[in-house]
Amino acid sequence: MKTAQPIRVVIVEDEPLARQTIRDFLEGEDWLELVGEAADGHRAVQLIDDVRPDLVFLDVRMPGISGLQVLESIKHDPEIVFTTAYDSHAIAAFELGALDYILKPFGRERFSKMLSRVKARLLENGINAPSFRDRALQALRPKPGEPLLRLFVRDRRGRVVHVPLADVIRLVGADDYVEVHVNNAFYLVNLTLAEFERRLDPKRFRRVHRSAIVNLDKIVSCKRIDRRLQIELSDGSRVTASRAGSQDLREHFL
């Protein structure tokens, strides 16, 4: 979306104070133009399809229909930043879909960081970015019991990158983040390893250590070290499984 025209913005938020806060934080951002506001989901659907904005600030929970139902109902496919009170399940979905969000109550610093990332994506990579609705609906409304099928992550430039799960070699816990290793690159996702473990297919991915999950299809060899297995993966990396993880792998291979 490389254009000299401002990015057209709609605010969808049922809380008057939150709408005012967003309006205040948008002031002085010359690359943005506020073109409409809606206080409920039904009005939001009509407004988004009528004015066809580039960017929508969308409340997750609203009277009438939810933000997710708004996404399912609109024909237009804008970039969206979700606004929400803390919800661990929603935040996990946002991270797995590389979806931007801000937690209420949000401050100017957090808002500015989010805007910087959105600006880079819209102005530099908007045309080639994966469909927002596709990845949002998949992340926010998975089928019950269905494992994660694909992952969207942000690279260091803030671009959204599609990573097929079959290409993931290993996942490594790093404080509040998980490193998703793919060939010779890795991406940081702001989730716990436990959350990934819940969403990944156990037939393909196994947690072999408290800080590591490996793709079983990427295992090249295993070597016994005392009572543990040292795993060599297709990218040349090695992971030493815990005793419990080693026993699980032995049972799986046999």
Tab-separated table of C-alpha atoms in Angstrom, residues 214 216-224 229-234 236-239 249 253:
chain	number	residue	atom	x	y	z
A	214	VAL	CA	10.941	-30.570	18.567
A	216	LEU	CA	9.659	-35.334	15.154
A	217	ASP	CA	9.943	-35.243	11.356
A	218	LYS	CA	13.096	-33.111	11.677
A	219	ILE	CA	14.998	-35.532	13.917
A	220	VAL	CA	18.100	-36.875	12.132
A	221	SER	CA	19.517	-39.034	14.913
A	222	CYS	CA	19.510	-39.657	18.656
A	223	LYS	CA	22.515	-40.479	20.828
A	224	ARG	CA	22.332	-41.777	24.372
A	229	LEU	CA	18.931	-38.756	24.559
A	230	GLN	CA	20.762	-36.081	22.623
A	231	ILE	CA	18.724	-35.240	19.542
A	232	GLU	CA	20.296	-33.993	16.322
A	233	LEU	CA	17.903	-32.032	14.120
A	234	SER	CA	17.903	-31.296	10.404
A	236	GLY	CA	22.424	-29.298	12.699
A	237	SER	CA	21.242	-28.173	16.131
A	238	ARG	CA	21.277	-30.530	19.109
A	239	VAL	CA	18.817	-30.755	21.980
A	249	LEU	CA	10.877	-40.537	22.627
A	253	PHE	CA	10.265	-44.670	18.233
